Coordinates of C-alpha atoms in Angstrom, one line a residue:
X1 CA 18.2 -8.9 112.9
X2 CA 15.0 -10.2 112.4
X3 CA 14.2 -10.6 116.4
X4 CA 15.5 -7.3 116.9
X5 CA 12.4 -6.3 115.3
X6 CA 10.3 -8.5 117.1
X7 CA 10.5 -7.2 120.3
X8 CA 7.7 -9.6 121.9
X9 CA 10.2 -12.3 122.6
X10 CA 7.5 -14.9 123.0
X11 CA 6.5 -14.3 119.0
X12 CA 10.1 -15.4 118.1
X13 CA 8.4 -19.0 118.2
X14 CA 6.0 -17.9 115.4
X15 CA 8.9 -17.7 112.6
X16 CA 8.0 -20.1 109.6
X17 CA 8.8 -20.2 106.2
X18 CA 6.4 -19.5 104.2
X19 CA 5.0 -22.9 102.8
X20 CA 4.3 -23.2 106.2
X21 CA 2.3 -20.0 106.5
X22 CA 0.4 -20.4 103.6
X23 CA -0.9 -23.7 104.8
X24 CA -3.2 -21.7 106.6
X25 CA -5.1 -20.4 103.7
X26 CA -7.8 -22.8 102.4
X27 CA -9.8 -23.1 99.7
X28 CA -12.7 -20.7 100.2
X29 CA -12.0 -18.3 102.6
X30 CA -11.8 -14.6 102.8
X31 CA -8.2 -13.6 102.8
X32 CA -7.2 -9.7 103.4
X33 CA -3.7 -8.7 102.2
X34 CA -2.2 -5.3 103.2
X35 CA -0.9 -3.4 100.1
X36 CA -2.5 0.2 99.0
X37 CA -0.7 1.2 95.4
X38 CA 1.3 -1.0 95.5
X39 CA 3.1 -0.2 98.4
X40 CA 3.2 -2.3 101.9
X41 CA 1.6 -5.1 100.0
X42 CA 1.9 -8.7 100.9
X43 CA 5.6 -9.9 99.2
X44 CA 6.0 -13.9 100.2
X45 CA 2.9 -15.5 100.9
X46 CA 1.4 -14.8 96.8
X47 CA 4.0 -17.0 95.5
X48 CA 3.7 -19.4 97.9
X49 CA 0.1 -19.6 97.2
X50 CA 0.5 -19.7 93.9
X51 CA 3.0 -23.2 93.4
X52 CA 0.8 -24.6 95.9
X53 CA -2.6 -23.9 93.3
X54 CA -0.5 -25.6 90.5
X55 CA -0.4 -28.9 92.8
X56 CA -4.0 -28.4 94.9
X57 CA -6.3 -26.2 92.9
X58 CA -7.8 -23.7 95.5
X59 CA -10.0 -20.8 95.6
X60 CA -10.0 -17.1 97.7
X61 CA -12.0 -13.9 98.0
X62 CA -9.0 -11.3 98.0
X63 CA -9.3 -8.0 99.6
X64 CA -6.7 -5.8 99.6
X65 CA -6.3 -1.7 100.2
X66 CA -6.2 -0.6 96.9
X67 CA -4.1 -1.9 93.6
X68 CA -1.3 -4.0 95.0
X69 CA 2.0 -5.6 92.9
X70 CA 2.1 -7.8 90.4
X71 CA 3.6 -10.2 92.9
X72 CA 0.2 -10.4 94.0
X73 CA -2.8 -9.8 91.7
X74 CA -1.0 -11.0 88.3
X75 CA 0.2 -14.3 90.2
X76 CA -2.9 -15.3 91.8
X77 CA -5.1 -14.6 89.1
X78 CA -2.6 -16.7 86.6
X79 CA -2.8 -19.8 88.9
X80 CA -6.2 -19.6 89.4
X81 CA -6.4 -18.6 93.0
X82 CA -8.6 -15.3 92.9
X83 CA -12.5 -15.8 92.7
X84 CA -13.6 -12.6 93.7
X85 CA -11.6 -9.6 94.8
X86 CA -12.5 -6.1 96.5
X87 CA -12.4 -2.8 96.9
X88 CA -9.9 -1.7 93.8
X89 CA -7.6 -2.9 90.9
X90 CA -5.1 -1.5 88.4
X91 CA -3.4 -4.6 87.0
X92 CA -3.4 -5.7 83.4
X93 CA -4.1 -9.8 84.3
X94 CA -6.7 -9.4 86.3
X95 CA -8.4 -6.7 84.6
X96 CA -8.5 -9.3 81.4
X97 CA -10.2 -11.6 83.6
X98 CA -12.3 -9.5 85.2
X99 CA -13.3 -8.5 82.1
X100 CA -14.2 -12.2 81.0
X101 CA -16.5 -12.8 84.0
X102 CA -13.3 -15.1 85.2
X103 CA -13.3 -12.9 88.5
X104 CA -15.8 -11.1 90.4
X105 CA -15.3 -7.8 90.7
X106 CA -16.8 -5.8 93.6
X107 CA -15.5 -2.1 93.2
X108 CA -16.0 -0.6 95.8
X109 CA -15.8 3.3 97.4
X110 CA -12.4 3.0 99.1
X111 CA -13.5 4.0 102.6
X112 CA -16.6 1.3 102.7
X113 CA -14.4 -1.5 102.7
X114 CA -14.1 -2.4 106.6
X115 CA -17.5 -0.9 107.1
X116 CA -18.9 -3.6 105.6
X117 CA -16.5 -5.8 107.0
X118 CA -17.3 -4.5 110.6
X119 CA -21.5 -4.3 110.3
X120 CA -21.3 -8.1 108.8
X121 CA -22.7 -6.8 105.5
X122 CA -19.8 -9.1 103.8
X123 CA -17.6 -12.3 104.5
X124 CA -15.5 -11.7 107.4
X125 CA -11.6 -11.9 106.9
X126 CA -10.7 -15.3 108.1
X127 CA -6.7 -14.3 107.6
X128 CA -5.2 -11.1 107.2
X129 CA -1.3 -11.5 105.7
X130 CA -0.1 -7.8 107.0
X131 CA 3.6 -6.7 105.8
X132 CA 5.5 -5.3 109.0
X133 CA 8.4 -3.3 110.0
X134 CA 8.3 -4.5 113.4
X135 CA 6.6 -6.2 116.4
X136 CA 6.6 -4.2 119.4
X137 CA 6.9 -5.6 123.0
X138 CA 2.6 -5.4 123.4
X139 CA 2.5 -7.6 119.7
X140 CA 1.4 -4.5 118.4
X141 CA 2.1 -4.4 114.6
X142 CA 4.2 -1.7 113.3
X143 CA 3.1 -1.1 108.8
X144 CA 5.7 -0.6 106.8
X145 CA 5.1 1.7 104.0
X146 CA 1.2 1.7 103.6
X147 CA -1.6 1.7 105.6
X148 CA -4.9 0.7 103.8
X149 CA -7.0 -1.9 105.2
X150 CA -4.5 -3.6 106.9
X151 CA -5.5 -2.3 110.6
X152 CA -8.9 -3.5 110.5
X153 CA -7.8 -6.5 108.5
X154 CA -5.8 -7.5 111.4
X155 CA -7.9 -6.0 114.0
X156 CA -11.3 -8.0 112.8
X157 CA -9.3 -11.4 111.2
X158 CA -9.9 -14.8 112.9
X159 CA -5.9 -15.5 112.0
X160 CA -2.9 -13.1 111.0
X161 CA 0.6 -13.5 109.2
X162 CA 2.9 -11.1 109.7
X163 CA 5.3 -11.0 106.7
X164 CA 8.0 -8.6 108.9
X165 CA 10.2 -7.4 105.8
X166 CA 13.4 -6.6 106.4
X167 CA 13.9 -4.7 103.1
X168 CA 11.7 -2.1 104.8
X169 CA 13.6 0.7 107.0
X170 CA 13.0 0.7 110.7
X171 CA 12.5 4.3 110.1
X172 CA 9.4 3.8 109.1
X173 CA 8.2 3.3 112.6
X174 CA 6.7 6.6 113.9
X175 CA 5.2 7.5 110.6
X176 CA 1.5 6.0 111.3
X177 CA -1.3 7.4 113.0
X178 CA -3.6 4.1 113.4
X179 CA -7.1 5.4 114.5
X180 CA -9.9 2.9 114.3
X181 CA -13.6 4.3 114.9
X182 CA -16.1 3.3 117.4
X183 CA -19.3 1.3 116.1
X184 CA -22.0 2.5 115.1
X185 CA -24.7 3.6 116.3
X186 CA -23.1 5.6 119.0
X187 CA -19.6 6.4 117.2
X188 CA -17.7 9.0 118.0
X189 CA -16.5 11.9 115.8
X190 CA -13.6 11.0 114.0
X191 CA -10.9 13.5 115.7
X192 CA -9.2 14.8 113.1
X193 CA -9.8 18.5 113.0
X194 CA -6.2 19.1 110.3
X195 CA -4.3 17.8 108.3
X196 CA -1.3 16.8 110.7
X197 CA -3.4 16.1 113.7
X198 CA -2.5 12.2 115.4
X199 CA -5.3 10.9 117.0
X200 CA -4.1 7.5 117.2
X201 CA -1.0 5.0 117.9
X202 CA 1.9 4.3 115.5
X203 CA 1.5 0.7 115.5
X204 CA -1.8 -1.9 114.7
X205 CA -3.3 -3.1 118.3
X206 CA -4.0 -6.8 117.9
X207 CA -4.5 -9.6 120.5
X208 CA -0.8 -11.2 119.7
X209 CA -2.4 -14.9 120.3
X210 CA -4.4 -13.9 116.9
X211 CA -0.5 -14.3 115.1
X212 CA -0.5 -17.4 113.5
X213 CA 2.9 -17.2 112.0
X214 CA 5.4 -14.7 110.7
X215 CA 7.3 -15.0 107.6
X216 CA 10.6 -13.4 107.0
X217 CA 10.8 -11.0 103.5
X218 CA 13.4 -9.1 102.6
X219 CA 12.1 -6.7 99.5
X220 CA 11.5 -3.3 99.0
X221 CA 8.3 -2.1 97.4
X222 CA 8.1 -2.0 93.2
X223 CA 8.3 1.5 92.1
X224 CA 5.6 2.9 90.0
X225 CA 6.6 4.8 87.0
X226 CA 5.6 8.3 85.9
X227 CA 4.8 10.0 82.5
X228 CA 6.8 13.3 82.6
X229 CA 4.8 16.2 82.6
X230 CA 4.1 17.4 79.3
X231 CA 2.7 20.0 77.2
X232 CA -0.9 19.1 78.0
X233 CA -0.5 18.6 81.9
X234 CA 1.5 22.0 82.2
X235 CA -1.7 23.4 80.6
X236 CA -4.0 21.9 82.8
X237 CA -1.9 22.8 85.8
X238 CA -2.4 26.1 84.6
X239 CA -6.1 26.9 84.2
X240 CA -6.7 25.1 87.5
X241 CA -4.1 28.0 89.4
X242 CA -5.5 30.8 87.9
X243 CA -8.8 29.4 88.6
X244 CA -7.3 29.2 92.3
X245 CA -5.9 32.6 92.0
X246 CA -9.2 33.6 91.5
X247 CA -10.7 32.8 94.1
X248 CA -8.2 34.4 96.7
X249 CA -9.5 37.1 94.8
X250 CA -12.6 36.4 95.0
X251 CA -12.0 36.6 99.0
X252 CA -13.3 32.8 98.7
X253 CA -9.4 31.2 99.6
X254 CA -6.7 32.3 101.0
X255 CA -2.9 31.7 99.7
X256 CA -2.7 28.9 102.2
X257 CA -5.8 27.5 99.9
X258 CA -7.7 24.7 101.8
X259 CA -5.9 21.2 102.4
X260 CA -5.7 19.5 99.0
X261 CA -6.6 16.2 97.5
X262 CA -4.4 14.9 94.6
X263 CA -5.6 11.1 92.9
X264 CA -3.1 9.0 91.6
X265 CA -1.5 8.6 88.5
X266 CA 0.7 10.5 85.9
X267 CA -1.6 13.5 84.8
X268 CA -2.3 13.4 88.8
X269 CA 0.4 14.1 89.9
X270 CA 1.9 16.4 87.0
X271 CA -0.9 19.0 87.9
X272 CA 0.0 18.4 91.9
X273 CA 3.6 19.6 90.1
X274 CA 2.1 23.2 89.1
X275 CA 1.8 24.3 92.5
X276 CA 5.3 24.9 92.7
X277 CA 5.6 27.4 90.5
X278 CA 2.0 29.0 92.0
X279 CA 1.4 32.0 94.5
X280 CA 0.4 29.4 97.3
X281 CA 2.6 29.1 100.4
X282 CA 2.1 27.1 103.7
X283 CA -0.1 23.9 101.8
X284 CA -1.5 21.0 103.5
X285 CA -2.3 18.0 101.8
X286 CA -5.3 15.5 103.5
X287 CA -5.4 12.9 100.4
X288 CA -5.3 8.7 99.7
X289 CA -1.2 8.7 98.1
X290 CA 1.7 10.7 98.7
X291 CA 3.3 10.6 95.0
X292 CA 6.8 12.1 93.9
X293 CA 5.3 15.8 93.6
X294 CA 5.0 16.1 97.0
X295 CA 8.3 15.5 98.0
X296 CA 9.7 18.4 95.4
X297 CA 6.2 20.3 96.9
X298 CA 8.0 19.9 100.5
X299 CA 11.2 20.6 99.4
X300 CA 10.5 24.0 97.6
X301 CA 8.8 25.0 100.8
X302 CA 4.9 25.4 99.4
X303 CA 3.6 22.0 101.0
X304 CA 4.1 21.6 105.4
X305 CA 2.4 18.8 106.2
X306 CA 0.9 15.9 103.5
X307 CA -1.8 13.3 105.1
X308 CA -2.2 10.2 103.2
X309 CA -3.0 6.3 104.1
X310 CA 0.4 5.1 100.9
X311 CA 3.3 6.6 99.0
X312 CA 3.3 6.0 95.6
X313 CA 6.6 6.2 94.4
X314 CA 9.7 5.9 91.5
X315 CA 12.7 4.4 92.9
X316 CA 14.4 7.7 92.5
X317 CA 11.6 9.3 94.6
X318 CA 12.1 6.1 97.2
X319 CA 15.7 6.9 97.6
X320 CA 15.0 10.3 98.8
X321 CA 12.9 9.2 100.9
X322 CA 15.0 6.6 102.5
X323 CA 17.8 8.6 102.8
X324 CA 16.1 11.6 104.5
X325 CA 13.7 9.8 106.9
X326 CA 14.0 12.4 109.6
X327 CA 13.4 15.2 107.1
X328 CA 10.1 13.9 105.8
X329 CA 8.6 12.2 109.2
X330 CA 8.0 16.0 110.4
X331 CA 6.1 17.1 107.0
X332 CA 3.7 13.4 106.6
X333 CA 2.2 11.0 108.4
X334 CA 0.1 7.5 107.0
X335 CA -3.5 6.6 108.2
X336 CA -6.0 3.8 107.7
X337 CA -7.7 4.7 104.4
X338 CA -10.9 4.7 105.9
X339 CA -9.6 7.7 107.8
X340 CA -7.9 9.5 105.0
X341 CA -10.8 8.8 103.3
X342 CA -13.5 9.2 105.6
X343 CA -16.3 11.4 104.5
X344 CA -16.8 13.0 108.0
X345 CA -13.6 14.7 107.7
X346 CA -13.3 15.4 103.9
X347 CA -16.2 17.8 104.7
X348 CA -14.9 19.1 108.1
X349 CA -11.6 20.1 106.3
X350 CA -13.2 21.7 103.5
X351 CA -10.8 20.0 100.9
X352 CA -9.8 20.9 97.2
X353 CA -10.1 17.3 95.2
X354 CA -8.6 16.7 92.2
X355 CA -8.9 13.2 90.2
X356 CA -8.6 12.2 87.2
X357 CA -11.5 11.4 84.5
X358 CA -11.5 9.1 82.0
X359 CA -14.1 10.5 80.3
X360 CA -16.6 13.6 81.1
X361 CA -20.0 14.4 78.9
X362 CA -21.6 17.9 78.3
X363 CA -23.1 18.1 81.9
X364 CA -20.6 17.4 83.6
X365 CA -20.9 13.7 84.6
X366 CA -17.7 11.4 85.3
X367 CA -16.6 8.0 84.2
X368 CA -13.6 7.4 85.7
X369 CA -13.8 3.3 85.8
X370 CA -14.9 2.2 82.4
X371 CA -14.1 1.8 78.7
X372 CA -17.0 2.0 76.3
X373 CA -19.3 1.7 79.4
X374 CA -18.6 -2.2 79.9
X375 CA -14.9 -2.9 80.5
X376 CA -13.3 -2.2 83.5
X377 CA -10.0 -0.7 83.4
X378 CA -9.7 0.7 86.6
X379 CA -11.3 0.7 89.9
X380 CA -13.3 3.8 91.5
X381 CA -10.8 4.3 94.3
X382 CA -11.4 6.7 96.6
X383 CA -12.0 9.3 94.6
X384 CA -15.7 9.2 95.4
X385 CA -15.1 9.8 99.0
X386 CA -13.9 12.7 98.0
X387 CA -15.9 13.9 95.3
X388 CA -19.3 14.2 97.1
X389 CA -17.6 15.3 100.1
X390 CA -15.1 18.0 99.0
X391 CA -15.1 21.9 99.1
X392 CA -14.4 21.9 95.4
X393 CA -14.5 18.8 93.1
X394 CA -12.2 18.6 90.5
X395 CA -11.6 16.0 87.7
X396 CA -9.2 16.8 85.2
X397 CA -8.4 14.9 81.9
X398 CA -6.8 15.6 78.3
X399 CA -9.2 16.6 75.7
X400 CA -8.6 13.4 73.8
X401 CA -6.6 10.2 73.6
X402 CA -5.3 7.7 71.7
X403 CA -3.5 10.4 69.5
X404 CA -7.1 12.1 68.7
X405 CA -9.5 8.7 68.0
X406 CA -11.3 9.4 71.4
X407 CA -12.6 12.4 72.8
X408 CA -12.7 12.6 76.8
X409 CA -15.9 14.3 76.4
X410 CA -18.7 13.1 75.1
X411 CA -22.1 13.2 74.9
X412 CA -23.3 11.1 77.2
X413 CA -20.3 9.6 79.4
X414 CA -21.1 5.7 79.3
X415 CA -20.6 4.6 82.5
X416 CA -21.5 7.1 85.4
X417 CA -19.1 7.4 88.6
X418 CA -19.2 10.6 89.5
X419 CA -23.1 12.6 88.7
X420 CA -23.0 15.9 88.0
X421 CA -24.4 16.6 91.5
X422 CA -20.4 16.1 92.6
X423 CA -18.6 17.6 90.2
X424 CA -17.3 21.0 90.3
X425 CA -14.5 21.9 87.7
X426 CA -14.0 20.3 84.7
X427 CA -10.6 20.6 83.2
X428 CA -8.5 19.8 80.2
X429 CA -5.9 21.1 78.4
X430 CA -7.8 23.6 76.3
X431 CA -9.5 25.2 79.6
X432 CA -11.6 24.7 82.5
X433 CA -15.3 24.5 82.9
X434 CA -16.7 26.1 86.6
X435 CA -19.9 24.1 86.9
X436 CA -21.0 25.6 90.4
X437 CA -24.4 27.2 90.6
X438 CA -25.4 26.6 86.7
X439 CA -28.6 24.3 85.7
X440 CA -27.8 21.8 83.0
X441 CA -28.3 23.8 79.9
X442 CA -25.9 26.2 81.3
X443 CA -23.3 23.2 81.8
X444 CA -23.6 22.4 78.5
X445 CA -22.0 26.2 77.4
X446 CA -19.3 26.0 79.4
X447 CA -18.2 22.0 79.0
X448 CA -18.2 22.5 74.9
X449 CA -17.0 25.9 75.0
X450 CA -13.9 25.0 77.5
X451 CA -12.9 21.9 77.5
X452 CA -13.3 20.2 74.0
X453 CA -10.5 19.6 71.5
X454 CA -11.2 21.7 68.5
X455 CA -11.5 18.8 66.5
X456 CA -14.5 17.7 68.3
X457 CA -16.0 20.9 69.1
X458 CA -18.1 21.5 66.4
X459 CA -19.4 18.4 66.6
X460 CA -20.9 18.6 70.4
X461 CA -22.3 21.9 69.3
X462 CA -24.0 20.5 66.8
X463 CA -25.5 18.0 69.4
X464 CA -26.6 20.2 71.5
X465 CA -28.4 22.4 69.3
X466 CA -30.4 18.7 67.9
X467 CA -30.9 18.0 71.7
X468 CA -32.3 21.1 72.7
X469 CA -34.9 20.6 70.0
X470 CA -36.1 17.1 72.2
X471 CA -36.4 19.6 75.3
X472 CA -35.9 18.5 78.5
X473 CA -33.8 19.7 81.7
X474 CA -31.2 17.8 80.9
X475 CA -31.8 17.5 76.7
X476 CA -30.3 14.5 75.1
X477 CA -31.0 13.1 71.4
X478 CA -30.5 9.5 73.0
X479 CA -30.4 7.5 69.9
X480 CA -27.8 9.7 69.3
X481 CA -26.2 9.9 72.9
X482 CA -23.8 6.7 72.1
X483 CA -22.8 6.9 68.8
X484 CA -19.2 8.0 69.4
X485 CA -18.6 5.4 71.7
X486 CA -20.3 2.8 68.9
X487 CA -18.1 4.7 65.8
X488 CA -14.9 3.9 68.1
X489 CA -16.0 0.5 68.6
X490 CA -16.6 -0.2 65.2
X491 CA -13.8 1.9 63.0
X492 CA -11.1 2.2 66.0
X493 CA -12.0 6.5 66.0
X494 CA -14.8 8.7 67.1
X495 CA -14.3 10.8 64.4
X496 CA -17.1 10.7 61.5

């Protein structure tokens, strides 16, 4: 079975287990893995890596896609093995170390990555471990269920192990559009003029005397797991169609609406969700994941074609997707994510983000990375590629959390990802704040006046009215600015 798949009979010789494989990894080097949430990510090599750290203590600077398994980032980091990592994050071990100054962190705008990588403004990838569904007869390599970095991991990496995973359907093979740009200073447009155009090849071009070994796996992808859609997430669904509806009535949109951009994540995709049951017909999708809402968006007949670079899925969600392959390969395809994510394009299509905040202040700026201003939770993603790039930014949030001891917007957000240059709509549960065309005092209105939980309101309006006192364009009272962040930190509740 497994040189069925690798149809480049003279790569046959390459199988090794992987001890073996991993013997190529030495202390110190660069090391890019292929996995974008959690999907397509690296399966036997981590655990490889890891027994041998607990014999031969060794060091690596990780880059991956985006947030990968456990398999990978909570192994490594328990044995030791990670000393700096890039471009994003989402797992509990690591983030403690990170968080301990154990790990450098670089976090890192998601389409940057192989920039950097390509211009020499980083540590080249001395070995890129790229998960494959096949080999085809050129050694070109075929990803499995993700395409990330791995492309120009391979593409740029001194040395490459292919993990070909057996777990993953052949099927796969047709879903990728693999498009790599030119260099700069000449490069050429990026052709992607919609959201279903291929401009590439379905497989990873790579010398095959650069394949160093390939390991057999034999493991699906972890699912990820989704918080139903609730009360609050039905209500912010809401606001942000009839918003939408607006605008078709506005003459602004049509009921195709412009191709959409949905983060990832529960409240994510819940609001995707709400399109079902909207006026909207013929969608397009040009975004980073490809979560379980799209699948019921295709299958209700609202969404044709979804662009991405990784699914993002429940096993339930997986299933269908298995089962129906020659359904879905006509409405999706995967790209590298500095494609999907590529700012070029973002503006070309005219897209409608949506992400998700962690917290927002009274003008409109976004943290969507860190708690209390200092501790990382999760990384930036992608989501700024899309932010300043976008037709109409939107970050959407609950009102407050940890059953009403935070508020999601504050005076002053304490860690600033997104400026309120980028930032467009602003929308909670209770309501959504337009931002476009209004100067900062006139943000101020509309954020308190929209978006706060009652039980906070009267408190931001009372901090307004003591900052407009100060003055200023953007008034602040800024001994004042932190307080709630420093009350939470100190009783466990923002509330007086």
């Amino acid at each position: 079975m497994d040189r069925d798949r690798i149809r480049m009979p003279s790569l046959a010789a390459k199988i090794v287990p992987a001890e073996t494989a991993a013997e190529l990894i030495k202390d110190g080097m660069t090391i890019g893995m292929s996995g974008f949430t959690k999907s397509g990510d690296a399966k036997a090599l981590p655990k490889v890596l890891a027994e041998r750290a607990s014999r031969e203590p060794f060091k690596i600077t990780l880059l991956t896609g985006a947030s990968v398994s456990d398999e990978i980032d909570s192994t490594l980091t328990k044995a030791g093995v990670i000393s700096r990592r890039m471009p994003y994050m989402g797992d509990p071990t690591l983030r403690k170390a990170i968080n301990a100054g154990e790990v450098m962190y670089v976090d890192q705008h998601l389409s940057e990555t192989v920039e950097m990588l390509r211009s020499n403004q980083i540590a080249g990838i001395d070995v890129a471990v790229i998960e494959a569904t096949a080999i085809t007869e050129e050694g070109g390599i075929v990803p499995t269920t993700s395409v990330g970095n791995s492309a120009s991991f391979a593409i740029l990496a001194d040395k490459i192990i292919v993990e070909l995973n057996l777990g993953q359907p052949e099927g796969l093979e047709g879903m990728h559009d693999i498009y790599i740009p030119t260099r700069r200073p000449s490069r050429d447009p990026v052709p992607v003029v919609s959201p279903d155009s291929r401009v590439g090849i379905p497989y990873i071009p790579v010398d095959p005397a650069k394949i160093a070994a390939i390991v057999i796996s034999n493991k699906r992808d972890n699912p990820v797991k989704l918080e139903p859609a609730d009360e609050d997430t039905n209500a912010i669904a809401g606001h942000l169609i009839e918003f939408l509806k607006h605008e078709v009535k506005a003459g602004r949109l049509t009921n195709r609406l412009a191709p959409l951009q949905s983060g990832v994540g529960a409240v994510a995709n819940a609001v995707l969700q709400g399109f079902i049951d909207g006026p909207f017909h013929d969608l397009t999708m040009y975004s980073e994941v490809i979560q379980d809402s799209v699948f019921d968006l295709v299958d209700s007949g609202k969404l044709v074609f979804a662009s991405a670079t990784a699914f993002s899925l429940t096993q339930d969600c997986w299933d269908r997707l298995f089962n129906n392959f020659e359904k879905y390969k006509k409405h999706m395809l995967l790209r590298p994510q500095e494609i999907s994510n590529h700012p070029e394009v973002i503006r070309r299509l005219g897209l409608i983000a949506m992400n998700t905040a962690l917290e927002a202040d009274i003008y409109g700026n976004v943290n969507s990375t860190h708690v209390g201003g200092t501790h990382m939770m999760n990384g930036i993603g992608g989501s700024g590629d899309f932010a300043g790039n976008a037709y109409l930014t939107t970050f959407v949030t609950k009102s407050i959390a940890k059953n009403g001891k935070i508020s999601s917007i504050v005076p002053m957000v304490s860690h600033v990802d997104h400026p309120e240059h980028d930032v467009d709509l602003l929308v909670t549960e209770q309501g959504l704040a337009d931002l476009r065309g209004l100067a900062p005092r006139e943000r101020a209105k509309v954020v308190i006046e929209n978006c706060v939980h009652p039980t906070y309101k009267d408190a931001l309006r009372d901090y307004y009215r003591e900052a407009l006192i100060r003055g200023g364009q953007t008034p602040h009272v800024l001994e004042k600015a932190f307080s709630w962040h420093d009350r939470f930190r100190t009783t466990g509740s923002m509330l007086p």
